Amino acid sequence: MALHGNLIVSIEECKGCGLCVEACPPKVLHLTQQLNHCGYHTVEYTGQGCTGCGICFYVCPEPGALAVYRLAA
Amino acid sequence: MDGYVLAQHRAHSFYPVFDRKPDAQHQTHYCPGCGHGILHKLIARAIDELGIQDRTIFVSPVGCAVFGYYYFDVGNIQAAHGRAAAVATAVKRTRPQSIVISYQGDGDLAAIGSAEILHAANRGEPITVFFVNNAIYGMTGGQVAPTTPVGAKSTTTPFGRSVENEGYPLRVCELLAALEAPIYLERVALGNNKQITAAARAVKKALEIQVKGLGFSLVEILSPCPTVWKMTPVEAQRHVRDELAAIFPAGVYRDRSKDAVPWNAPARPPGDVRGMLGIAPSNGKKPAPPGTFVDQRIKIAGFGGQGVLLLGEILAEAGMRAGLEVSWLPSYGPEMRSGASNCSVRLSTAPLDSPVVSSPNVLMALNEPSLRKFLPDVEPGGAVFYNRTALPEDCRRQDVHFILRPFTELADELGDARAGNMVLLGAFLQMSRALPLEAVGAALAHMIPSERLRALDLEALERGRQLVKEILP
Amino acid sequence: MPSQLMKGNEALMKGAILAGCRAFYGYPITPANEIAETAALYLPQLGGVFLQAESEVAAINMCYGAAAAGARVMTASSGPGISLMQEGVSYLAGAELPCVIADLMRGGPGLGNIHPEQSDYFQVVKGGGHGCYRNLVLAPASVQEMAELTMLAFDLAEEYRNPVFVLADGCVGQMMEPVEFPEVMKVTGAPEWAVTGTAATRHNLIHSIHLEPADLERHIRHLETKYKRAGREILRFEEWRTEDAEVVLVGYGIVSRVLKAAVERLRRRGIAAGLLRPITLFPFPSAALRRLSARAKLFVTVEMSTGQMVEDVRLALEGRAPVEFYGRVGGIIPAAEEVSDFVVRLLTLPQVEEERAWMAMF
């Protein structure tokens, strides 16, 4: 599967609410077992299958926790 | 990540680091899964896209969003609980070119601020309101809100909201849609990514309406509060979608954005402010006071419509023009609209201490109740002008001078009973000689613009002077 | 013509306009209505804003918004309306916003009546809203002062970034006297701290919330410093025939004028009376009162209340001399003769003599 998109998670901004995990159409996000410095299980991209649709960004309540990239045309 | 471009990231209208926040400055103070953060992002993005960051003024409420100024890199004003719409009204009127956002929760807008939002909407204030409805008081820890569903438990409805005690959930969009002025009212929800996308469109549209100067816009946002609802973020999102949306249907409740025309306040040149205010240019000269000592403490009383207050004003105006120290003090309020009316006038060659006339040396009583009320106060040796030819039996005093003439009837003979006050004034002038006639003429010219009425007044004045000449030739 | 005859309320608003006021947000109430009506007539013609709000609560919060956006703004009301405005006044003080508020006092409590009283002293001078703040308070006693002190109020509000009250009894607002307006015309731009919707002011913030106790204490201390500075810089009072006064009458507003007549009456009866009239009620002329106590044996405070300012007189004198009180309420303006009779009675009462003798021992 081609990598259309990519996702960078800012670990210290993520609060582990899981809304992005729920909303992600290709289901390529999950919450890790690690805790960040605030004590949240943060989200992680499996590294495969992101389409760059940006839905995770829209449902995320934090302004800068997620950065979505798309493969330039 | 060669070949990748950034597609979605932190909006420019957010501060890069939240310096104003006391700690954890890299993230918001909102709970995990809170709708405020989602909405903040939609607003910040719309500000970016519309290019209005410098012009935007964000009015934050009391509630969880009280700290909006931590995040939005725009002008920020924090308002008292419920008053954001009133504050935003005046901000917009002061700075019409700015883009004013009133951001309010359901306690803030729908309870304590219900009057302010209703009237801001009804006036069609060209502001944008984002109304976050999560059906609960979040910041204070979960009390019932006007929007809480029937049956829902809260810390102040421990047995559930009852219709009997708290009434029904308040539907703000439906309420405001009954008004004529609003341009755009829409209710959206943050229940899933599809709803969030629709919310983003509504947010941007509401701001665009303000950019175009079309009028009042409000977007109500059904928003999750996982902490107080005691749900996981995902459950809370579902609750918004399934439960809240059933009580508060999403949709456009008003959209007149296509027909509305931008309103631009006409620019008005300030011009001559003093002239506009009717302020006479000062020549620094005061007319010389008369050589003889004057100390008139005058009480004028009658019923409304007899020209009691006007007579006093004419005396004061004429006195001022004659170089005297003057004051005029009315009884006021409901009294001046019906029933009794009185005023106190002082004319003096010496500086005036008090405008209050408690022991007059002149009483002008235009009816019997006035005579009864004020006759006992008249100083011995004082003059009493009474609007009849005879005194009531029980109103006699030996130590004051009475001038008993039917002033009103005499004015009626001249063509207008309302000029009775002028007949009385003529009699007073002839008797006291406290004021030169020219000063009274000048006062009348200043105060009575109608030539016809002024001619009548002068005639009445002359009639009054004749009355006294008949007594004291 | 050097001056023109005008109602106090009209003179107040015209003075405000000359001082650069271009925004008025208010709500109708007797006996303050002529102020709003004058504003409604002129401000729109001058490119300013007049808005009759839905309530006094909304009106004062509109003033908050206008001030935050850099407008020279004012409102006017009377006791019941001022009570409702106290929330906004506290926020204005906390956020350090300039605003002029005219209070044309009427009878209370509750609906009371519309006749003049001085019973808002406590709620305006001593606080009214929540928190450690003070209003600067000016008390005009004539139509001329209604104009002049209102003009001063705008300058003080801006300089101190604090609400300034013009506290007048309804009588001063309703009466007509000659008034002469100074030639000065204020032209003011927005202060640099204002939020005006421009790139230059984008980082400005108006708020009154300080979550951290240490932050809030620092902020309150800063406000306190301003109030102390006001005490040194803006104090105003009038002394009248006090040079040899053994009895000092103390009163403000319309009462002070009655007291001048009372002083004359007392002097005719051989009593060396004088008057101290506070023009600023906050700051209060405490030092002047203490100075007068070096000679004066008796202070008599007269108010159209059951005794509000008298507490400040007693605090100022700290027991240096007896302080007696005479008040009329309900809309009754005390007459000069009743005040002078009261003072004469006091001077012949044995207990006052005893008290004075007792105090002379110290």
PDB file of C-alpha atoms in Angstrom, chain B residues 12 15 20 22-23 53-58 62 66-67 69-70 72-81 83 85-95 97-99 112 115-120 123 125 139 266 268-274 276-287 297 312-318 320-321 324-337 346 352-356 358-359 379 446-447, chain C residues 1-7 10 13-15 17-18 22-23 25 30-31 33-34 38 42 44-55 57-59 61-71 87 91 105-106 114-116 169-172 174-185 189-191 194-199 201-212 254 257-262 264-265 333-337:
ATOM      1  CA  HIS B  12      -1.405  30.407  12.831  1.00  0.00           C
ATOM      2  CA  TYR B  15       0.021  31.157  20.043  1.00  0.00           C
ATOM      3  CA  ARG B  20      -0.141  33.107  29.452  1.00  0.00           C
ATOM      4  CA  PRO B  22       0.749  29.245  34.350  1.00  0.00           C
ATOM      5  CA  ASP B  23       2.058  25.750  33.632  1.00  0.00           C
ATOM      6  CA  GLN B  53      -6.090  37.694  12.722  1.00  0.00           C
ATOM      7  CA  ASP B  54      -5.020  41.301  13.319  1.00  0.00           C
ATOM      8  CA  ARG B  55      -8.595  42.564  13.274  1.00  0.00           C
ATOM      9  CA  THR B  56     -10.086  39.919  15.511  1.00  0.00           C
ATOM     10  CA  ILE B  57     -11.124  40.646  19.100  1.00  0.00           C
ATOM     11  CA  PHE B  58     -12.063  37.572  21.108  1.00  0.00           C
ATOM     12  CA  VAL B  62     -16.851  32.867  32.397  1.00  0.00           C
ATOM     13  CA  VAL B  66     -12.554  31.828  30.378  1.00  0.00           C
ATOM     14  CA  PHE B  67      -8.937  31.338  29.303  1.00  0.00           C
ATOM     15  CA  TYR B  69      -6.827  34.412  25.726  1.00  0.00           C
ATOM     16  CA  TYR B  70      -4.243  31.738  26.582  1.00  0.00           C
ATOM     17  CA  PHE B  72      -5.909  32.830  20.521  1.00  0.00           C
ATOM     18  CA  ASP B  73      -3.224  35.141  19.194  1.00  0.00           C
ATOM     19  CA  VAL B  74      -5.742  37.944  18.611  1.00  0.00           C
ATOM     20  CA  GLY B  75      -6.959  40.894  20.681  1.00  0.00           C
ATOM     21  CA  ASN B  76      -8.487  39.512  23.866  1.00  0.00           C
ATOM     22  CA  ILE B  77     -11.046  40.807  26.316  1.00  0.00           C
ATOM     23  CA  GLN B  78     -12.337  38.707  29.189  1.00  0.00           C
ATOM     24  CA  ALA B  79     -15.915  39.477  30.238  1.00  0.00           C
ATOM     25  CA  ALA B  80     -18.045  38.989  33.346  1.00  0.00           C
ATOM     26  CA  HIS B  81     -20.317  35.939  33.520  1.00  0.00           C
ATOM     27  CA  ARG B  83     -22.081  39.652  29.722  1.00  0.00           C
ATOM     28  CA  ALA B  85     -22.657  39.771  24.264  1.00  0.00           C
ATOM     29  CA  ALA B  86     -22.983  43.186  25.946  1.00  0.00           C
ATOM     30  CA  VAL B  87     -19.211  43.634  26.038  1.00  0.00           C
ATOM     31  CA  ALA B  88     -18.934  42.534  22.395  1.00  0.00           C
ATOM     32  CA  THR B  89     -21.704  44.975  21.435  1.00  0.00           C
ATOM     33  CA  ALA B  90     -19.713  47.938  22.690  1.00  0.00           C
ATOM     34  CA  VAL B  91     -16.388  46.655  21.371  1.00  0.00           C
ATOM     35  CA  LYS B  92     -17.878  46.358  17.883  1.00  0.00           C
ATOM     36  CA  ARG B  93     -19.536  49.759  18.093  1.00  0.00           C
ATOM     37  CA  THR B  94     -16.276  51.296  19.251  1.00  0.00           C
ATOM     38  CA  ARG B  95     -14.208  49.517  16.590  1.00  0.00           C
ATOM     39  CA  GLN B  97     -13.646  47.571  11.504  1.00  0.00           C
ATOM     40  CA  SER B  98     -12.728  44.844  13.997  1.00  0.00           C
ATOM     41  CA  ILE B  99     -14.056  41.289  13.915  1.00  0.00           C
ATOM     42  CA  ILE B 112     -27.207  34.400  33.408  1.00  0.00           C
ATOM     43  CA  ALA B 115     -31.056  39.018  28.451  1.00  0.00           C
ATOM     44  CA  GLU B 116     -27.781  40.190  26.935  1.00  0.00           C
ATOM     45  CA  ILE B 117     -27.788  37.651  24.087  1.00  0.00           C
ATOM     46  CA  LEU B 118     -31.470  38.197  23.328  1.00  0.00           C
ATOM     47  CA  HIS B 119     -31.025  41.938  22.995  1.00  0.00           C
ATOM     48  CA  ALA B 120     -27.715  41.805  21.142  1.00  0.00           C
ATOM     49  CA  ARG B 123     -30.456  44.760  17.780  1.00  0.00           C
ATOM     50  CA  GLU B 125     -25.271  43.614  16.431  1.00  0.00           C
ATOM     51  CA  MET B 139     -16.162  24.782  35.345  1.00  0.00           C
ATOM     52  CA  PRO B 266     -22.044  57.202   7.485  1.00  0.00           C
ATOM     53  CA  ARG B 268     -19.912  62.281  10.226  1.00  0.00           C
ATOM     54  CA  PRO B 269     -17.503  65.165  10.503  1.00  0.00           C
ATOM     55  CA  PRO B 270     -17.252  66.367  14.106  1.00  0.00           C
ATOM     56  CA  GLY B 271     -17.609  70.020  13.072  1.00  0.00           C
ATOM     57  CA  ASP B 272     -18.089  72.712  15.661  1.00  0.00           C
ATOM     58  CA  VAL B 273     -18.759  70.777  18.857  1.00  0.00           C
ATOM     59  CA  ARG B 274     -19.392  73.789  21.077  1.00  0.00           C
ATOM     60  CA  MET B 276     -23.622  71.985  18.235  1.00  0.00           C
ATOM     61  CA  LEU B 277     -23.967  71.760  22.007  1.00  0.00           C
ATOM     62  CA  GLY B 278     -25.415  75.253  22.012  1.00  0.00           C
ATOM     63  CA  ILE B 279     -22.604  76.571  24.158  1.00  0.00           C
ATOM     64  CA  ALA B 280     -22.473  80.322  23.926  1.00  0.00           C
ATOM     65  CA  PRO B 281     -19.031  81.727  23.120  1.00  0.00           C
ATOM     66  CA  SER B 282     -17.642  83.323  26.222  1.00  0.00           C
ATOM     67  CA  ASN B 283     -16.715  86.976  26.193  1.00  0.00           C
ATOM     68  CA  GLY B 284     -15.724  86.820  29.844  1.00  0.00           C
ATOM     69  CA  LYS B 285     -17.961  89.742  30.731  1.00  0.00           C
ATOM     70  CA  LYS B 286     -20.757  89.497  33.211  1.00  0.00           C
ATOM     71  CA  PRO B 287     -23.456  92.172  33.283  1.00  0.00           C
ATOM     72  CA  ARG B 297     -36.363  83.724  47.643  1.00  0.00           C
ATOM     73  CA  GLY B 312     -39.361  80.013  37.448  1.00  0.00           C
ATOM     74  CA  GLU B 313     -37.018  79.511  34.527  1.00  0.00           C
ATOM     75  CA  ILE B 314     -37.914  82.889  33.045  1.00  0.00           C
ATOM     76  CA  LEU B 315     -37.236  84.550  36.394  1.00  0.00           C
ATOM     77  CA  ALA B 316     -33.856  82.822  36.674  1.00  0.00           C
ATOM     78  CA  GLU B 317     -32.908  83.555  33.069  1.00  0.00           C
ATOM     79  CA  ALA B 318     -33.896  87.207  33.407  1.00  0.00           C
ATOM     80  CA  MET B 320     -28.901  86.075  35.156  1.00  0.00           C
ATOM     81  CA  ARG B 321     -29.185  88.581  32.320  1.00  0.00           C
ATOM     82  CA  LEU B 324     -27.851  88.645  39.550  1.00  0.00           C
ATOM     83  CA  GLU B 325     -26.815  85.360  41.111  1.00  0.00           C
ATOM     84  CA  VAL B 326     -29.599  82.905  40.295  1.00  0.00           C
ATOM     85  CA  SER B 327     -30.743  79.359  40.878  1.00  0.00           C
ATOM     86  CA  TRP B 328     -33.829  77.358  39.906  1.00  0.00           C
ATOM     87  CA  LEU B 329     -34.787  74.147  41.635  1.00  0.00           C
ATOM     88  CA  PRO B 330     -37.840  72.151  40.566  1.00  0.00           C
ATOM     89  CA  SER B 331     -39.824  69.446  42.175  1.00  0.00           C
ATOM     90  CA  TYR B 332     -39.459  66.629  39.694  1.00  0.00           C
ATOM     91  CA  GLY B 333     -40.541  63.186  38.607  1.00  0.00           C
ATOM     92  CA  PRO B 334     -44.144  61.992  38.474  1.00  0.00           C
ATOM     93  CA  GLU B 335     -45.106  65.270  40.105  1.00  0.00           C
ATOM     94  CA  MET B 336     -44.154  67.179  37.000  1.00  0.00           C
ATOM     95  CA  ARG B 337     -46.352  64.986  34.822  1.00  0.00           C
ATOM     96  CA  ARG B 346     -33.353  82.590  44.044  1.00  0.00           C
ATOM     97  CA  LEU B 352     -25.903  82.226  46.599  1.00  0.00           C
ATOM     98  CA  ASP B 353     -25.415  79.659  49.297  1.00  0.00           C
ATOM     99  CA  SER B 354     -28.296  77.297  48.816  1.00  0.00           C
ATOM    100  CA  PRO B 355     -30.802  76.929  45.962  1.00  0.00           C
ATOM    101  CA  VAL B 356     -33.231  75.475  48.486  1.00  0.00           C
ATOM    102  CA  SER B 358     -37.352  76.817  52.770  1.00  0.00           C
ATOM    103  CA  SER B 359     -38.613  80.210  53.954  1.00  0.00           C
ATOM    104  CA  GLU B 379     -41.213  84.854  55.940  1.00  0.00           C
ATOM    105  CA  HIS B 446     -34.398  83.520  24.365  1.00  0.00           C
ATOM    106  CA  MET B 447     -36.842  81.003  25.789  1.00  0.00           C
TER     107      MET B 447
ATOM    108  CA  MET C   1     -23.306  86.304  27.641  1.00  0.00           C
ATOM    109  CA  PRO C   2     -20.633  84.900  29.927  1.00  0.00           C
ATOM    110  CA  SER C   3     -22.721  81.926  30.918  1.00  0.00           C
ATOM    111  CA  GLN C   4     -25.991  80.208  30.308  1.00  0.00           C
ATOM    112  CA  LEU C   5     -28.709  78.769  32.460  1.00  0.00           C
ATOM    113  CA  MET C   6     -28.736  74.993  32.393  1.00  0.00           C
ATOM    114  CA  LYS C   7     -29.872  71.949  34.334  1.00  0.00           C
ATOM    115  CA  GLU C  10     -27.444  68.651  30.947  1.00  0.00           C
ATOM    116  CA  MET C  13     -23.259  65.546  29.785  1.00  0.00           C
ATOM    117  CA  LYS C  14     -22.124  68.585  27.819  1.00  0.00           C
ATOM    118  CA  GLY C  15     -19.024  68.727  29.992  1.00  0.00           C
ATOM    119  CA  ILE C  17     -18.669  65.638  25.517  1.00  0.00           C
ATOM    120  CA  LEU C  18     -16.204  68.524  25.780  1.00  0.00           C
ATOM    121  CA  ARG C  22     -18.030  59.788  22.597  1.00  0.00           C
ATOM    122  CA  ALA C  23     -19.789  56.762  24.042  1.00  0.00           C
ATOM    123  CA  TYR C  25     -24.453  53.231  27.427  1.00  0.00           C
ATOM    124  CA  THR C  30     -35.272  59.200  37.369  1.00  0.00           C
ATOM    125  CA  PRO C  31     -33.580  61.559  38.284  1.00  0.00           C
ATOM    126  CA  ASN C  33     -32.663  60.774  32.579  1.00  0.00           C
ATOM    127  CA  GLU C  34     -31.619  64.143  31.193  1.00  0.00           C
ATOM    128  CA  THR C  38     -28.546  64.786  26.172  1.00  0.00           C
ATOM    129  CA  TYR C  42     -25.534  64.844  20.545  1.00  0.00           C
ATOM    130  CA  PRO C  44     -24.612  60.264  17.213  1.00  0.00           C
ATOM    131  CA  GLN C  45     -24.171  63.663  15.543  1.00  0.00           C
ATOM    132  CA  LEU C  46     -20.545  63.640  16.658  1.00  0.00           C
ATOM    133  CA  GLY C  47     -19.813  60.177  15.304  1.00  0.00           C
ATOM    134  CA  GLY C  48     -20.114  58.731  18.786  1.00  0.00           C
ATOM    135  CA  VAL C  49     -22.263  55.968  20.211  1.00  0.00           C
ATOM    136  CA  PHE C  50     -25.384  56.229  22.322  1.00  0.00           C
ATOM    137  CA  LEU C  51     -27.157  53.019  23.239  1.00  0.00           C
ATOM    138  CA  GLN C  52     -29.986  52.432  25.666  1.00  0.00           C
ATOM    139  CA  ALA C  53     -29.175  48.989  27.008  1.00  0.00           C
ATOM    140  CA  GLU C  54     -31.556  46.265  28.150  1.00  0.00           C
ATOM    141  CA  SER C  55     -30.556  46.777  31.787  1.00  0.00           C
ATOM    142  CA  VAL C  57     -26.130  45.264  34.140  1.00  0.00           C
ATOM    143  CA  ALA C  58     -25.785  45.272  30.361  1.00  0.00           C
ATOM    144  CA  ALA C  59     -25.071  49.003  30.269  1.00  0.00           C
ATOM    145  CA  ASN C  61     -20.719  45.813  30.793  1.00  0.00           C
ATOM    146  CA  MET C  62     -21.060  47.698  27.528  1.00  0.00           C
ATOM    147  CA  CYS C  63     -19.018  50.442  29.176  1.00  0.00           C
ATOM    148  CA  TYR C  64     -16.482  47.727  29.995  1.00  0.00           C
ATOM    149  CA  GLY C  65     -16.333  46.687  26.340  1.00  0.00           C
ATOM    150  CA  ALA C  66     -16.113  50.241  25.050  1.00  0.00           C
ATOM    151  CA  ALA C  67     -13.378  51.135  27.533  1.00  0.00           C
ATOM    152  CA  ALA C  68     -11.472  47.956  26.657  1.00  0.00           C
ATOM    153  CA  ALA C  69     -11.625  49.033  23.017  1.00  0.00           C
ATOM    154  CA  GLY C  70     -10.273  52.464  23.937  1.00  0.00           C
ATOM    155  CA  ALA C  71     -13.391  54.654  23.987  1.00  0.00           C
ATOM    156  CA  GLU C  87     -20.751  43.872  39.173  1.00  0.00           C
ATOM    157  CA  TYR C  91     -14.695  44.254  36.795  1.00  0.00           C
ATOM    158  CA  MET C 105     -28.780  59.799  44.123  1.00  0.00           C
ATOM    159  CA  ARG C 106     -32.433  59.276  45.012  1.00  0.00           C
ATOM    160  CA  ILE C 114     -37.150  59.797  43.247  1.00  0.00           C
ATOM    161  CA  HIS C 115     -36.416  62.670  45.598  1.00  0.00           C
ATOM    162  CA  PRO C 116     -32.855  63.606  46.450  1.00  0.00           C
ATOM    163  CA  ASP C 169     -27.808  64.098  44.715  1.00  0.00           C
ATOM    164  CA  GLY C 170     -30.770  64.311  42.359  1.00  0.00           C
ATOM    165  CA  CYS C 171     -31.227  67.933  43.394  1.00  0.00           C
ATOM    166  CA  VAL C 172     -27.965  69.097  41.795  1.00  0.00           C
ATOM    167  CA  GLN C 174     -32.374  68.845  38.399  1.00  0.00           C
ATOM    168  CA  MET C 175     -31.574  72.420  39.364  1.00  0.00           C
ATOM    169  CA  MET C 176     -30.675  75.153  36.919  1.00  0.00           C
ATOM    170  CA  GLU C 177     -27.869  77.599  37.430  1.00  0.00           C
ATOM    171  CA  PRO C 178     -25.609  79.606  35.154  1.00  0.00           C
ATOM    172  CA  VAL C 179     -22.755  77.534  33.795  1.00  0.00           C
ATOM    173  CA  GLU C 180     -19.697  78.454  31.805  1.00  0.00           C
ATOM    174  CA  PHE C 181     -17.782  75.766  29.944  1.00  0.00           C
ATOM    175  CA  PRO C 182     -14.011  75.978  29.726  1.00  0.00           C
ATOM    176  CA  GLU C 183     -12.586  76.490  26.248  1.00  0.00           C
ATOM    177  CA  VAL C 184     -10.462  73.324  26.261  1.00  0.00           C
ATOM    178  CA  MET C 185     -11.516  70.660  23.801  1.00  0.00           C
ATOM    179  CA  GLY C 189      -6.799  58.709  20.709  1.00  0.00           C
ATOM    180  CA  ALA C 190      -7.071  55.183  22.022  1.00  0.00           C
ATOM    181  CA  PRO C 191      -4.701  54.415  24.911  1.00  0.00           C
ATOM    182  CA  ALA C 194      -6.601  49.173  24.469  1.00  0.00           C
ATOM    183  CA  VAL C 195      -7.750  46.279  22.295  1.00  0.00           C
ATOM    184  CA  THR C 196      -8.667  47.984  19.045  1.00  0.00           C
ATOM    185  CA  GLY C 197      -8.560  45.218  16.468  1.00  0.00           C
ATOM    186  CA  THR C 198      -5.249  46.200  14.875  1.00  0.00           C
ATOM    187  CA  ALA C 199      -1.899  44.481  14.424  1.00  0.00           C
ATOM    188  CA  THR C 201      -2.773  46.001  19.678  1.00  0.00           C
ATOM    189  CA  ARG C 202      -3.144  42.286  18.874  1.00  0.00           C
ATOM    190  CA  HIS C 203      -1.220  41.197  21.946  1.00  0.00           C
ATOM    191  CA  ASN C 204      -3.185  43.421  24.298  1.00  0.00           C
ATOM    192  CA  LEU C 205      -5.320  41.677  26.882  1.00  0.00           C
ATOM    193  CA  ILE C 206      -8.039  43.048  29.133  1.00  0.00           C
ATOM    194  CA  HIS C 207      -8.974  40.795  32.017  1.00  0.00           C
ATOM    195  CA  SER C 208      -9.429  40.707  35.777  1.00  0.00           C
ATOM    196  CA  ILE C 209      -8.589  37.082  36.510  1.00  0.00           C
ATOM    197  CA  HIS C 210      -5.376  36.116  38.318  1.00  0.00           C
ATOM    198  CA  LEU C 211      -5.471  32.435  39.169  1.00  0.00           C
ATOM    199  CA  GLU C 212      -2.295  32.277  41.208  1.00  0.00           C
ATOM    200  CA  ILE C 254     -26.395  70.204  47.904  1.00  0.00           C
ATOM    201  CA  ARG C 257     -24.725  74.835  50.257  1.00  0.00           C
ATOM    202  CA  VAL C 258     -27.380  74.626  52.924  1.00  0.00           C
ATOM    203  CA  LEU C 259     -24.550  74.504  55.441  1.00  0.00           C
ATOM    204  CA  LYS C 260     -23.107  77.777  54.172  1.00  0.00           C
ATOM    205  CA  ALA C 261     -26.407  79.417  55.006  1.00  0.00           C
ATOM    206  CA  ALA C 262     -26.347  77.635  58.376  1.00  0.00           C
ATOM    207  CA  GLU C 264     -24.100  82.485  58.448  1.00  0.00           C
ATOM    208  CA  ARG C 265     -26.985  81.940  60.834  1.00  0.00           C
ATOM    209  CA  ILE C 333     -33.368  68.672  52.024  1.00  0.00           C
ATOM    210  CA  PRO C 334     -32.433  69.986  55.458  1.00  0.00           C
ATOM    211  CA  ALA C 335     -33.068  73.689  55.916  1.00  0.00           C
ATOM    212  CA  ALA C 336     -30.353  76.022  57.138  1.00  0.00           C
ATOM    213  CA  GLU C 337     -32.386  77.026  60.162  1.00  0.00           C
TER     214      GLU C 337
END
